[in-house]
């Protein structure tokens, strides 16, 4: 102990300095070589710890995504959130440029490996869903709205890829992926929701009783679409939309996926919603007035739309869980920054035990949600229950952690400049879109229905 | 509202009058949730509120029925809570603004100081509720460390100063200061003598704005309260503020709940009205529960005698438990609307943002728990 002064060494209140002989880090160094190898570790932060657990190609993906988010999204995040409400079809030069940069960086077409898409081939030894989860988390951590602006694109392309139809992929997906890679700001959008029918489009029981709002009528070698879609992310600026419509005179079981191109006669974005958050991404109301779609612009075949829709949601709900983890991480990081910056009674808040407890809880909840997503995505098999569990569990966590961040910042949380309130506003949408969390809970039970009926005493009667 | 004898308040009639004012003067101005009240319109409505005696135009001219005017009277508290609740049902930002103004008037009456215009009290210091230090001060048990922390907590001399959230046309701020005799004194600072930074774009309460205020150079009169009186004033201010915050938040969740009930009674999903789904019933149940418990708590608080530190501790604990429930009730009402609830047109998202503001202003649930524990220290 000679020459060692505990008070002089930097430490947080209530903790020993890391060089104190009684601290684990210092104590481990006195172990023998074998024990030391078993017990010691680099004192890197949680993000680095988790990144190092990934295989090398995914580590690179995560580091690249974070670097892109910090370089390209962060400078735009606050100003875009406060920008005036965008009129339908209008894209600011800054956002246009961002989309171009994301395309050139390979972020928009990475659902397929190069040269078909923009993903690095080495990554494709691992599930595409896991890749998407890693990417969206990093973008969402910096800005939910900008993340959605870029990521709704993957959702729009998904029915084409899931159709498994090489011709459709070659004609509709690959040209856009190539254009994106060249830096052209062209995006996909996914259009299912109709006025008065949010959950009905996401849940079979509701769909059974729902009268479709967008209807396709046979006309020569194609179909005429009529009706409206609402809340379509990026629907007003998209180049190519996967639009789901019922066939005339039939119910939702006839849903068919049609490709509609921007500028098609009769197709227009009527309005963009004023939203609580996610403001960099538009939620558009789209009008279809006798929009002609030729037969060869049908994805997956007639009456296959409901299946494609459900399969798309089963794929996309896991990345929705991941983007929620990004919100939770963003809120946690903001809270740490504030606790280290804000002083009371002459010392930063991080010295106070109640602040440390709160931060540790936020860190734990975020890491737990991430573990669920990564574990589910890494062993991905198409399963509705797993996707829904990831979605509602992580999005509820995100909102709870954002609330904890606001509580930690106290009345300073109200200020836009401090960031926490924006995370809450952005995160709140995730409990609603891609099926409300109530619908997603019921989707878990639906998925196990047959097993549950078999266990039920009156299963036979049912 | 005309003045009547203190012990025979026709409570329901007075509340009805407030509700009529809210419906006729306030509601049309805030019907478009996406367009916040302009400062001019807000001033006009506030003037109407002053004319009807809801707030005193100045401290020396009590109407007998203004918010928090007779703080010791259970009836006046009940009246104030009921009025704020009814205003909160229409617009939480406006209600909270009147509440703050009434607190300033209350302080001015206690200090026998007539400050003109619409003022606010900077009741919250730099961060939180000063951990346990303010509580121990209120109990008369503050040690040297507590006083040092309070000095920093209420420091409005150095940057960034103290945060206040109020209407843009505020006239002045009451700032607390730990005096030489180790008691909290109050200084009135007209706006023009302060260094003020507007901090736009608050999370909610869109009618208001946030400001960082710092003392200017000029001397300003300072109260000369004896230590006991100083503690009493702060304790009562904190108690009234807690009641007011909860009353406004209660009005807000009632509004959200009513909107959700209406929607659930018309929107269909899966061949039935959504109110028939257990999922929606559970969401609506959160709002009902928050309303019932807050109502019960406020009613019981009106009946309690005085504003001792222990009574304040009870209020803090109640608020710590209720404020998250009020947020949850509002959030669940939004959830009933699904995607529509997230859009600004329905007003649900604004109520949720406003509720979040009331949850973190003047003490978050965690800070309230710590403050309550310090208020109860050695009390058993």
JSON list of N, CA, C and O in Angstrom, two decimals, chain A residues 196 198 200 203 209 271 273-274 276-277 344-345 352 354 407-408 411-412 414 416 421 424-425 428-429 431-432 438, chain B residues 124 126-127 131 152 201-203 267 269 271 283 331 334-335 338-339 342-345 349 356 359-360 364 366:
[
{"chain": "A", "resi": 196, "resn": "UNK", "atom": "N", "xyz": [-59.11, 2.96, -42.09]},
{"chain": "A", "resi": 196, "resn": "UNK", "atom": "CA", "xyz": [-60.04, 2.18, -41.27]},
{"chain": "A", "resi": 196, "resn": "UNK", "atom": "C", "xyz": [-59.65, 0.73, -41.12]},
{"chain": "A", "resi": 196, "resn": "UNK", "atom": "O", "xyz": [-60.43, -0.08, -40.64]},
{"chain": "A", "resi": 198, "resn": "UNK", "atom": "N", "xyz": [-56.13, -0.73, -40.04]},
{"chain": "A", "resi": 198, "resn": "UNK", "atom": "CA", "xyz": [-54.73, -0.89, -39.70]},
{"chain": "A", "resi": 198, "resn": "UNK", "atom": "C", "xyz": [-54.43, -2.34, -39.41]},
{"chain": "A", "resi": 198, "resn": "UNK", "atom": "O", "xyz": [-53.72, -3.02, -40.15]},
{"chain": "A", "resi": 200, "resn": "UNK", "atom": "N", "xyz": [-56.40, -4.95, -39.55]},
{"chain": "A", "resi": 200, "resn": "UNK", "atom": "CA", "xyz": [-57.02, -5.97, -40.40]},
{"chain": "A", "resi": 200, "resn": "UNK", "atom": "C", "xyz": [-56.06, -6.47, -41.48]},
{"chain": "A", "resi": 200, "resn": "UNK", "atom": "O", "xyz": [-56.19, -7.59, -41.96]},
{"chain": "A", "resi": 203, "resn": "UNK", "atom": "N", "xyz": [-53.52, -9.16, -39.65]},
{"chain": "A", "resi": 203, "resn": "UNK", "atom": "CA", "xyz": [-54.02, -10.23, -38.77]},
{"chain": "A", "resi": 203, "resn": "UNK", "atom": "C", "xyz": [-55.19, -10.93, -39.48]},
{"chain": "A", "resi": 203, "resn": "UNK", "atom": "O", "xyz": [-56.10, -10.27, -40.01]},
{"chain": "A", "resi": 209, "resn": "UNK", "atom": "N", "xyz": [-63.07, -10.50, -42.00]},
{"chain": "A", "resi": 209, "resn": "UNK", "atom": "CA", "xyz": [-64.31, -9.71, -41.97]},
{"chain": "A", "resi": 209, "resn": "UNK", "atom": "C", "xyz": [-64.14, -8.35, -42.64]},
{"chain": "A", "resi": 209, "resn": "UNK", "atom": "O", "xyz": [-65.06, -7.54, -42.62]},
{"chain": "A", "resi": 271, "resn": "UNK", "atom": "N", "xyz": [-51.56, 13.13, -49.36]},
{"chain": "A", "resi": 271, "resn": "UNK", "atom": "CA", "xyz": [-51.07, 13.94, -48.23]},
{"chain": "A", "resi": 271, "resn": "UNK", "atom": "C", "xyz": [-50.05, 13.16, -47.43]},
{"chain": "A", "resi": 271, "resn": "UNK", "atom": "O", "xyz": [-50.00, 11.92, -47.49]},
{"chain": "A", "resi": 273, "resn": "UNK", "atom": "N", "xyz": [-48.84, 12.65, -43.44]},
{"chain": "A", "resi": 273, "resn": "UNK", "atom": "CA", "xyz": [-49.34, 12.86, -42.08]},
{"chain": "A", "resi": 273, "resn": "UNK", "atom": "C", "xyz": [-48.38, 13.70, -41.26]},
{"chain": "A", "resi": 273, "resn": "UNK", "atom": "O", "xyz": [-47.16, 13.64, -41.45]},
{"chain": "A", "resi": 274, "resn": "UNK", "atom": "N", "xyz": [-48.96, 14.45, -40.32]},
{"chain": "A", "resi": 274, "resn": "UNK", "atom": "CA", "xyz": [-48.15, 15.12, -39.30]},
{"chain": "A", "resi": 274, "resn": "UNK", "atom": "C", "xyz": [-47.99, 14.13, -38.16]},
{"chain": "A", "resi": 274, "resn": "UNK", "atom": "O", "xyz": [-48.97, 13.72, -37.55]},
{"chain": "A", "resi": 276, "resn": "UNK", "atom": "N", "xyz": [-46.05, 12.33, -34.61]},
{"chain": "A", "resi": 276, "resn": "UNK", "atom": "CA", "xyz": [-45.42, 12.61, -33.32]},
{"chain": "A", "resi": 276, "resn": "UNK", "atom": "C", "xyz": [-43.89, 12.59, -33.45]},
{"chain": "A", "resi": 276, "resn": "UNK", "atom": "O", "xyz": [-43.20, 13.43, -32.89]},
{"chain": "A", "resi": 277, "resn": "UNK", "atom": "N", "xyz": [-43.38, 11.63, -34.16]},
{"chain": "A", "resi": 277, "resn": "UNK", "atom": "CA", "xyz": [-41.93, 11.49, -34.31]},
{"chain": "A", "resi": 277, "resn": "UNK", "atom": "C", "xyz": [-41.62, 10.88, -35.66]},
{"chain": "A", "resi": 277, "resn": "UNK", "atom": "O", "xyz": [-42.47, 10.90, -36.56]},
{"chain": "A", "resi": 344, "resn": "UNK", "atom": "N", "xyz": [-24.09, 18.62, -10.20]},
{"chain": "A", "resi": 344, "resn": "UNK", "atom": "CA", "xyz": [-24.90, 19.11, -9.09]},
{"chain": "A", "resi": 344, "resn": "UNK", "atom": "C", "xyz": [-24.04, 19.02, -7.83]},
{"chain": "A", "resi": 344, "resn": "UNK", "atom": "O", "xyz": [-23.45, 17.97, -7.57]},
{"chain": "A", "resi": 345, "resn": "UNK", "atom": "N", "xyz": [-24.00, 20.09, -7.09]},
{"chain": "A", "resi": 345, "resn": "UNK", "atom": "CA", "xyz": [-23.18, 20.09, -5.87]},
{"chain": "A", "resi": 345, "resn": "UNK", "atom": "C", "xyz": [-21.72, 19.87, -6.16]},
{"chain": "A", "resi": 345, "resn": "UNK", "atom": "O", "xyz": [-21.01, 19.27, -5.36]},
{"chain": "A", "resi": 352, "resn": "UNK", "atom": "N", "xyz": [-23.62, 9.86, -8.46]},
{"chain": "A", "resi": 352, "resn": "UNK", "atom": "CA", "xyz": [-24.72, 9.58, -7.54]},
{"chain": "A", "resi": 352, "resn": "UNK", "atom": "C", "xyz": [-25.25, 8.15, -7.75]},
{"chain": "A", "resi": 352, "resn": "UNK", "atom": "O", "xyz": [-25.47, 7.71, -8.88]},
{"chain": "A", "resi": 354, "resn": "UNK", "atom": "N", "xyz": [-28.14, 6.73, -7.22]},
{"chain": "A", "resi": 354, "resn": "UNK", "atom": "CA", "xyz": [-29.43, 6.52, -7.89]},
{"chain": "A", "resi": 354, "resn": "UNK", "atom": "C", "xyz": [-29.29, 6.66, -9.40]},
{"chain": "A", "resi": 354, "resn": "UNK", "atom": "O", "xyz": [-30.01, 5.99, -10.17]},
{"chain": "A", "resi": 407, "resn": "UNK", "atom": "N", "xyz": [-36.56, 10.44, -17.54]},
{"chain": "A", "resi": 407, "resn": "UNK", "atom": "CA", "xyz": [-36.58, 10.61, -16.09]},
{"chain": "A", "resi": 407, "resn": "UNK", "atom": "C", "xyz": [-35.19, 10.98, -15.57]},
{"chain": "A", "resi": 407, "resn": "UNK", "atom": "O", "xyz": [-35.05, 11.80, -14.66]},
{"chain": "A", "resi": 408, "resn": "UNK", "atom": "N", "xyz": [-34.17, 10.37, -16.15]},
{"chain": "A", "resi": 408, "resn": "UNK", "atom": "CA", "xyz": [-32.83, 10.67, -15.66]},
{"chain": "A", "resi": 408, "resn": "UNK", "atom": "C", "xyz": [-32.45, 12.12, -15.98]},
{"chain": "A", "resi": 408, "resn": "UNK", "atom": "O", "xyz": [-31.81, 12.80, -15.19]},
{"chain": "A", "resi": 411, "resn": "UNK", "atom": "N", "xyz": [-36.21, 17.61, -15.89]},
{"chain": "A", "resi": 411, "resn": "UNK", "atom": "CA", "xyz": [-36.84, 18.64, -16.74]},
{"chain": "A", "resi": 411, "resn": "UNK", "atom": "C", "xyz": [-35.94, 19.03, -17.92]},
{"chain": "A", "resi": 411, "resn": "UNK", "atom": "O", "xyz": [-36.42, 19.60, -18.89]},
{"chain": "A", "resi": 412, "resn": "UNK", "atom": "N", "xyz": [-34.67, 18.68, -17.88]},
{"chain": "A", "resi": 412, "resn": "UNK", "atom": "CA", "xyz": [-33.80, 18.93, -19.04]},
{"chain": "A", "resi": 412, "resn": "UNK", "atom": "C", "xyz": [-34.18, 18.03, -20.22]},
{"chain": "A", "resi": 412, "resn": "UNK", "atom": "O", "xyz": [-33.82, 18.31, -21.35]},
{"chain": "A", "resi": 414, "resn": "UNK", "atom": "N", "xyz": [-36.95, 17.75, -21.51]},
{"chain": "A", "resi": 414, "resn": "UNK", "atom": "CA", "xyz": [-37.96, 18.38, -22.36]},
{"chain": "A", "resi": 414, "resn": "UNK", "atom": "C", "xyz": [-37.33, 19.14, -23.52]},
{"chain": "A", "resi": 414, "resn": "UNK", "atom": "O", "xyz": [-37.98, 19.43, -24.51]},
{"chain": "A", "resi": 416, "resn": "UNK", "atom": "N", "xyz": [-35.40, 19.87, -26.75]},
{"chain": "A", "resi": 416, "resn": "UNK", "atom": "CA", "xyz": [-35.10, 19.13, -27.96]},
{"chain": "A", "resi": 416, "resn": "UNK", "atom": "C", "xyz": [-33.61, 18.89, -28.12]},
{"chain": "A", "resi": 416, "resn": "UNK", "atom": "O", "xyz": [-33.18, 17.81, -28.55]},
{"chain": "A", "resi": 421, "resn": "UNK", "atom": "N", "xyz": [-36.08, 13.34, -25.59]},
{"chain": "A", "resi": 421, "resn": "UNK", "atom": "CA", "xyz": [-37.51, 13.41, -25.93]},
{"chain": "A", "resi": 421, "resn": "UNK", "atom": "C", "xyz": [-37.75, 12.95, -27.37]},
{"chain": "A", "resi": 421, "resn": "UNK", "atom": "O", "xyz": [-38.77, 12.34, -27.66]},
{"chain": "A", "resi": 424, "resn": "UNK", "atom": "N", "xyz": [-37.93, 9.22, -27.45]},
{"chain": "A", "resi": 424, "resn": "UNK", "atom": "CA", "xyz": [-39.24, 8.73, -27.01]},
{"chain": "A", "resi": 424, "resn": "UNK", "atom": "C", "xyz": [-40.26, 8.86, -28.14]},
{"chain": "A", "resi": 424, "resn": "UNK", "atom": "O", "xyz": [-41.01, 7.92, -28.42]},
{"chain": "A", "resi": 425, "resn": "UNK", "atom": "N", "xyz": [-40.31, 10.02, -28.78]},
{"chain": "A", "resi": 425, "resn": "UNK", "atom": "CA", "xyz": [-41.32, 10.23, -29.84]},
{"chain": "A", "resi": 425, "resn": "UNK", "atom": "C", "xyz": [-41.10, 9.25, -30.99]},
{"chain": "A", "resi": 425, "resn": "UNK", "atom": "O", "xyz": [-42.06, 8.73, -31.57]},
{"chain": "A", "resi": 428, "resn": "UNK", "atom": "N", "xyz": [-41.99, 5.55, -29.86]},
{"chain": "A", "resi": 428, "resn": "UNK", "atom": "CA", "xyz": [-43.41, 5.24, -29.58]},
{"chain": "A", "resi": 428, "resn": "UNK", "atom": "C", "xyz": [-44.10, 4.63, -30.79]},
{"chain": "A", "resi": 428, "resn": "UNK", "atom": "O", "xyz": [-45.04, 3.83, -30.63]},
{"chain": "A", "resi": 429, "resn": "UNK", "atom": "N", "xyz": [-43.64, 4.97, -32.00]},
{"chain": "A", "resi": 429, "resn": "UNK", "atom": "CA", "xyz": [-44.28, 4.41, -33.20]},
{"chain": "A", "resi": 429, "resn": "UNK", "atom": "C", "xyz": [-44.08, 2.90, -33.30]},
{"chain": "A", "resi": 429, "resn": "UNK", "atom": "O", "xyz": [-44.93, 2.18, -33.81]},
{"chain": "A", "resi": 431, "resn": "UNK", "atom": "N", "xyz": [-44.32, 0.64, -31.23]},
{"chain": "A", "resi": 431, "resn": "UNK", "atom": "CA", "xyz": [-45.34, -0.18, -30.55]},
{"chain": "A", "resi": 431, "resn": "UNK", "atom": "C", "xyz": [-46.62, -0.27, -31.37]},
{"chain": "A", "resi": 431, "resn": "UNK", "atom": "O", "xyz": [-47.53, -1.00, -31.01]},
{"chain": "A", "resi": 432, "resn": "UNK", "atom": "N", "xyz": [-46.66, 0.51, -32.47]},
{"chain": "A", "resi": 432, "resn": "UNK", "atom": "CA", "xyz": [-47.89, 0.57, -33.27]},
{"chain": "A", "resi": 432, "resn": "UNK", "atom": "C", "xyz": [-47.70, -0.06, -34.64]},
{"chain": "A", "resi": 432, "resn": "UNK", "atom": "O", "xyz": [-48.52, -0.86, -35.08]},
{"chain": "A", "resi": 438, "resn": "UNK", "atom": "N", "xyz": [-50.33, -5.41, -29.39]},
{"chain": "A", "resi": 438, "resn": "UNK", "atom": "CA", "xyz": [-51.42, -6.32, -29.01]},
{"chain": "A", "resi": 438, "resn": "UNK", "atom": "C", "xyz": [-51.61, -7.38, -30.11]},
{"chain": "A", "resi": 438, "resn": "UNK", "atom": "O", "xyz": [-51.71, -8.58, -29.83]},
{"chain": "B", "resi": 124, "resn": "UNK", "atom": "N", "xyz": [-38.03, 24.83, -9.13]},
{"chain": "B", "resi": 124, "resn": "UNK", "atom": "CA", "xyz": [-37.06, 23.74, -9.31]},
{"chain": "B", "resi": 124, "resn": "UNK", "atom": "C", "xyz": [-35.69, 24.31, -9.61]},
{"chain": "B", "resi": 124, "resn": "UNK", "atom": "O", "xyz": [-35.55, 25.24, -10.41]},
{"chain": "B", "resi": 126, "resn": "UNK", "atom": "N", "xyz": [-31.38, 23.47, -10.36]},
{"chain": "B", "resi": 126, "resn": "UNK", "atom": "CA", "xyz": [-30.64, 23.02, -11.54]},
{"chain": "B", "resi": 126, "resn": "UNK", "atom": "C", "xyz": [-30.99, 21.60, -11.98]},
{"chain": "B", "resi": 126, "resn": "UNK", "atom": "O", "xyz": [-31.04, 21.31, -13.17]},
{"chain": "B", "resi": 127, "resn": "UNK", "atom": "N", "xyz": [-31.18, 20.73, -11.03]},
{"chain": "B", "resi": 127, "resn": "UNK", "atom": "CA", "xyz": [-31.44, 19.34, -11.42]},
{"chain": "B", "resi": 127, "resn": "UNK", "atom": "C", "xyz": [-32.25, 18.64, -10.33]},
{"chain": "B", "resi": 127, "resn": "UNK", "atom": "O", "xyz": [-31.88, 18.69, -9.15]},
{"chain": "B", "resi": 131, "resn": "UNK", "atom": "N", "xyz": [-31.66, 16.05, -4.61]},
{"chain": "B", "resi": 131, "resn": "UNK", "atom": "CA", "xyz": [-31.52, 14.78, -3.88]},
{"chain": "B", "resi": 131, "resn": "UNK", "atom": "C", "xyz": [-32.27, 14.91, -2.55]},
{"chain": "B", "resi": 131, "resn": "UNK", "atom": "O", "xyz": [-33.39, 15.39, -2.53]},
{"chain": "B", "resi": 152, "resn": "UNK", "atom": "N", "xyz": [-25.74, 25.46, -4.74]},
{"chain": "B", "resi": 152, "resn": "UNK", "atom": "CA", "xyz": [-25.51, 25.15, -6.15]},
{"chain": "B", "resi": 152, "resn": "UNK", "atom": "C", "xyz": [-26.83, 24.87, -6.87]},
{"chain": "B", "resi": 152, "resn": "UNK", "atom": "O", "xyz": [-27.04, 25.31, -8.01]},
{"chain": "B", "resi": 201, "resn": "UNK", "atom": "N", "xyz": [-38.71, 24.43, -28.71]},
{"chain": "B", "resi": 201, "resn": "UNK", "atom": "CA", "xyz": [-38.93, 23.02, -29.05]},
{"chain": "B", "resi": 201, "resn": "UNK", "atom": "C", "xyz": [-38.87, 22.10, -27.84]},
{"chain": "B", "resi": 201, "resn": "UNK", "atom": "O", "xyz": [-38.06, 21.20, -27.76]},
{"chain": "B", "resi": 202, "resn": "UNK", "atom": "N", "xyz": [-39.74, 22.38, -26.89]},
{"chain": "B", "resi": 202, "resn": "UNK", "atom": "CA", "xyz": [-39.88, 21.46, -25.77]},
{"chain": "B", "resi": 202, "resn": "UNK", "atom": "C", "xyz": [-40.65, 20.22, -26.23]},
{"chain": "B", "resi": 202, "resn": "UNK", "atom": "O", "xyz": [-41.30, 20.23, -27.25]},
{"chain": "B", "resi": 203, "resn": "UNK", "atom": "N", "xyz": [-40.58, 19.19, -25.41]},
{"chain": "B", "resi": 203, "resn": "UNK", "atom": "CA", "xyz": [-41.22, 17.91, -25.75]},
{"chain": "B", "resi": 203, "resn": "UNK", "atom": "C", "xyz": [-42.72, 18.07, -25.90]},
{"chain": "B", "resi": 203, "resn": "UNK", "atom": "O", "xyz": [-43.32, 17.54, -26.84]},
{"chain": "B", "resi": 267, "resn": "UNK", "atom": "N", "xyz": [-65.03, 2.22, -34.05]},
{"chain": "B", "resi": 267, "resn": "UNK", "atom": "CA", "xyz": [-64.07, 1.52, -34.92]},
{"chain": "B", "resi": 267, "resn": "UNK", "atom": "C", "xyz": [-64.27, 0.01, -34.80]},
{"chain": "B", "resi": 267, "resn": "UNK", "atom": "O", "xyz": [-64.40, -0.51, -33.71]},
{"chain": "B", "resi": 269, "resn": "UNK", "atom": "N", "xyz": [-63.01, -3.95, -35.84]},
{"chain": "B", "resi": 269, "resn": "UNK", "atom": "CA", "xyz": [-61.91, -4.81, -36.27]},
{"chain": "B", "resi": 269, "resn": "UNK", "atom": "C", "xyz": [-62.33, -6.26, -36.02]},
{"chain": "B", "resi": 269, "resn": "UNK", "atom": "O", "xyz": [-62.86, -6.57, -34.95]},
{"chain": "B", "resi": 271, "resn": "UNK", "atom": "N", "xyz": [-64.84, -7.87, -37.36]},
{"chain": "B", "resi": 271, "resn": "UNK", "atom": "CA", "xyz": [-66.32, -7.96, -37.34]},
{"chain": "B", "resi": 271, "resn": "UNK", "atom": "C", "xyz": [-66.95, -7.49, -36.04]},
{"chain": "B", "resi": 271, "resn": "UNK", "atom": "O", "xyz": [-68.13, -7.74, -35.80]},
{"chain": "B", "resi": 283, "resn": "UNK", "atom": "N", "xyz": [-56.50, -1.87, -22.36]},
{"chain": "B", "resi": 283, "resn": "UNK", "atom": "CA", "xyz": [-55.89, -0.55, -22.58]},
{"chain": "B", "resi": 283, "resn": "UNK", "atom": "C", "xyz": [-56.74, 0.54, -21.94]},
{"chain": "B", "resi": 283, "resn": "UNK", "atom": "O", "xyz": [-56.23, 1.44, -21.25]},
{"chain": "B", "resi": 331, "resn": "UNK", "atom": "N", "xyz": [-50.93, 6.96, -22.81]},
{"chain": "B", "resi": 331, "resn": "UNK", "atom": "CA", "xyz": [-50.26, 6.19, -23.86]},
{"chain": "B", "resi": 331, "resn": "UNK", "atom": "C", "xyz": [-51.16, 5.06, -24.34]},
{"chain": "B", "resi": 331, "resn": "UNK", "atom": "O", "xyz": [-51.24, 4.76, -25.55]},
{"chain": "B", "resi": 334, "resn": "UNK", "atom": "N", "xyz": [-53.77, 6.34, -26.61]},
{"chain": "B", "resi": 334, "resn": "UNK", "atom": "CA", "xyz": [-53.18, 6.51, -27.95]},
{"chain": "B", "resi": 334, "resn": "UNK", "atom": "C", "xyz": [-53.13, 5.17, -28.68]},
{"chain": "B", "resi": 334, "resn": "UNK", "atom": "O", "xyz": [-53.45, 5.07, -29.86]},
{"chain": "B", "resi": 335, "resn": "UNK", "atom": "N", "xyz": [-52.77, 4.13, -27.93]},
{"chain": "B", "resi": 335, "resn": "UNK", "atom": "CA", "xyz": [-52.64, 2.81, -28.54]},
{"chain": "B", "resi": 335, "resn": "UNK", "atom": "C", "xyz": [-53.98, 2.30, -29.07]},
{"chain": "B", "resi": 335, "resn": "UNK", "atom": "O", "xyz": [-54.02, 1.59, -30.08]},
{"chain": "B", "resi": 338, "resn": "UNK", "atom": "N", "xyz": [-54.38, 3.09, -32.53]},
{"chain": "B", "resi": 338, "resn": "UNK", "atom": "CA", "xyz": [-53.43, 2.52, -33.49]},
{"chain": "B", "resi": 338, "resn": "UNK", "atom": "C", "xyz": [-52.65, 3.63, -34.18]},
{"chain": "B", "resi": 338, "resn": "UNK", "atom": "O", "xyz": [-52.29, 4.63, -33.56]},
{"chain": "B", "resi": 339, "resn": "UNK", "atom": "N", "xyz": [-52.42, 3.46, -35.48]},
{"chain": "B", "resi": 339, "resn": "UNK", "atom": "CA", "xyz": [-51.64, 4.43, -36.25]},
{"chain": "B", "resi": 339, "resn": "UNK", "atom": "C", "xyz": [-52.20, 5.83, -36.18]},
{"chain": "B", "resi": 339, "resn": "UNK", "atom": "O", "xyz": [-51.45, 6.82, -36.15]},
{"chain": "B", "resi": 342, "resn": "UNK", "atom": "N", "xyz": [-50.88, 8.10, -33.46]},
{"chain": "B", "resi": 342, "resn": "UNK", "atom": "CA", "xyz": [-49.53, 8.65, -33.61]},
{"chain": "B", "resi": 342, "resn": "UNK", "atom": "C", "xyz": [-49.54, 9.94, -34.42]},
{"chain": "B", "resi": 342, "resn": "UNK", "atom": "O", "xyz": [-48.57, 10.69, -34.41]},
{"chain": "B", "resi": 343, "resn": "UNK", "atom": "N", "xyz": [-50.64, 10.17, -35.13]},
{"chain": "B", "resi": 343, "resn": "UNK", "atom": "CA", "xyz": [-50.74, 11.36, -35.98]},
{"chain": "B", "resi": 343, "resn": "UNK", "atom": "C", "xyz": [-51.24, 12.54, -35.14]},
{"chain": "B", "resi": 343, "resn": "UNK", "atom": "O", "xyz": [-52.06, 12.36, -34.24]},
{"chain": "B", "resi": 344, "resn": "UNK", "atom": "N", "xyz": [-50.78, 13.72, -35.48]},
{"chain": "B", "resi": 344, "resn": "UNK", "atom": "CA", "xyz": [-51.05, 14.85, -34.62]},
{"chain": "B", "resi": 344, "resn": "UNK", "atom": "C", "xyz": [-52.52, 15.27, -34.63]},
{"chain": "B", "resi": 344, "resn": "UNK", "atom": "O", "xyz": [-52.98, 15.89, -33.67]},
{"chain": "B", "resi": 345, "resn": "UNK", "atom": "N", "xyz": [-53.25, 14.92, -35.69]},
{"chain": "B", "resi": 345, "resn": "UNK", "atom": "CA", "xyz": [-54.63, 15.37, -35.81]},
{"chain": "B", "resi": 345, "resn": "UNK", "atom": "C", "xyz": [-55.52, 14.93, -34.65]},
{"chain": "B", "resi": 345, "resn": "UNK", "atom": "O", "xyz": [-56.43, 15.65, -34.26]},
{"chain": "B", "resi": 349, "resn": "UNK", "atom": "N", "xyz": [-51.40, 12.18, -29.25]},
{"chain": "B", "resi": 349, "resn": "UNK", "atom": "CA", "xyz": [-49.95, 12.24, -29.07]},
{"chain": "B", "resi": 349, "resn": "UNK", "atom": "C", "xyz": [-49.55, 13.49, -28.29]},
{"chain": "B", "resi": 349, "resn": "UNK", "atom": "O", "xyz": [-48.61, 13.48, -27.52]},
{"chain": "B", "resi": 356, "resn": "UNK", "atom": "N", "xyz": [-45.90, 13.45, -20.32]},
{"chain": "B", "resi": 356, "resn": "UNK", "atom": "CA", "xyz": [-44.47, 13.21, -20.08]},
{"chain": "B", "resi": 356, "resn": "UNK", "atom": "C", "xyz": [-43.81, 14.42, -19.43]},
{"chain": "B", "resi": 356, "resn": "UNK", "atom": "O", "xyz": [-42.96, 14.29, -18.56]},
{"chain": "B", "resi": 359, "resn": "UNK", "atom": "N", "xyz": [-44.60, 14.60, -15.89]},
{"chain": "B", "resi": 359, "resn": "UNK", "atom": "CA", "xyz": [-43.92, 13.56, -15.12]},
{"chain": "B", "resi": 359, "resn": "UNK", "atom": "C", "xyz": [-42.50, 13.97, -14.72]},
{"chain": "B", "resi": 359, "resn": "UNK", "atom": "O", "xyz": [-42.03, 13.59, -13.64]},
{"chain": "B", "resi": 360, "resn": "UNK", "atom": "N", "xyz": [-41.84, 14.77, -15.56]},
{"chain": "B", "resi": 360, "resn": "UNK", "atom": "CA", "xyz": [-40.42, 15.05, -15.26]},
{"chain": "B", "resi": 360, "resn": "UNK", "atom": "C", "xyz": [-40.18, 16.45, -14.69]},
{"chain": "B", "resi": 360, "resn": "UNK", "atom": "O", "xyz": [-39.11, 16.71, -14.16]},
{"chain": "B", "resi": 364, "resn": "UNK", "atom": "N", "xyz": [-38.91, 13.86, -10.90]},
{"chain": "B", "resi": 364, "resn": "UNK", "atom": "CA", "xyz": [-39.34, 12.62, -11.56]},
{"chain": "B", "resi": 364, "resn": "UNK", "atom": "C", "xyz": [-39.75, 11.64, -10.45]},
{"chain": "B", "resi": 364, "resn": "UNK", "atom": "O", "xyz": [-39.47, 11.87, -9.27]},
{"chain": "B", "resi": 366, "resn": "UNK", "atom": "N", "xyz": [-38.50, 8.93, -9.46]},
{"chain": "B", "resi": 366, "resn": "UNK", "atom": "CA", "xyz": [-37.37, 8.50, -8.64]},
{"chain": "B", "resi": 366, "resn": "UNK", "atom": "C", "xyz": [-36.93, 9.60, -7.68]},
{"chain": "B", "resi": 366, "resn": "UNK", "atom": "O", "xyz": [-36.69, 9.37, -6.49]}
]
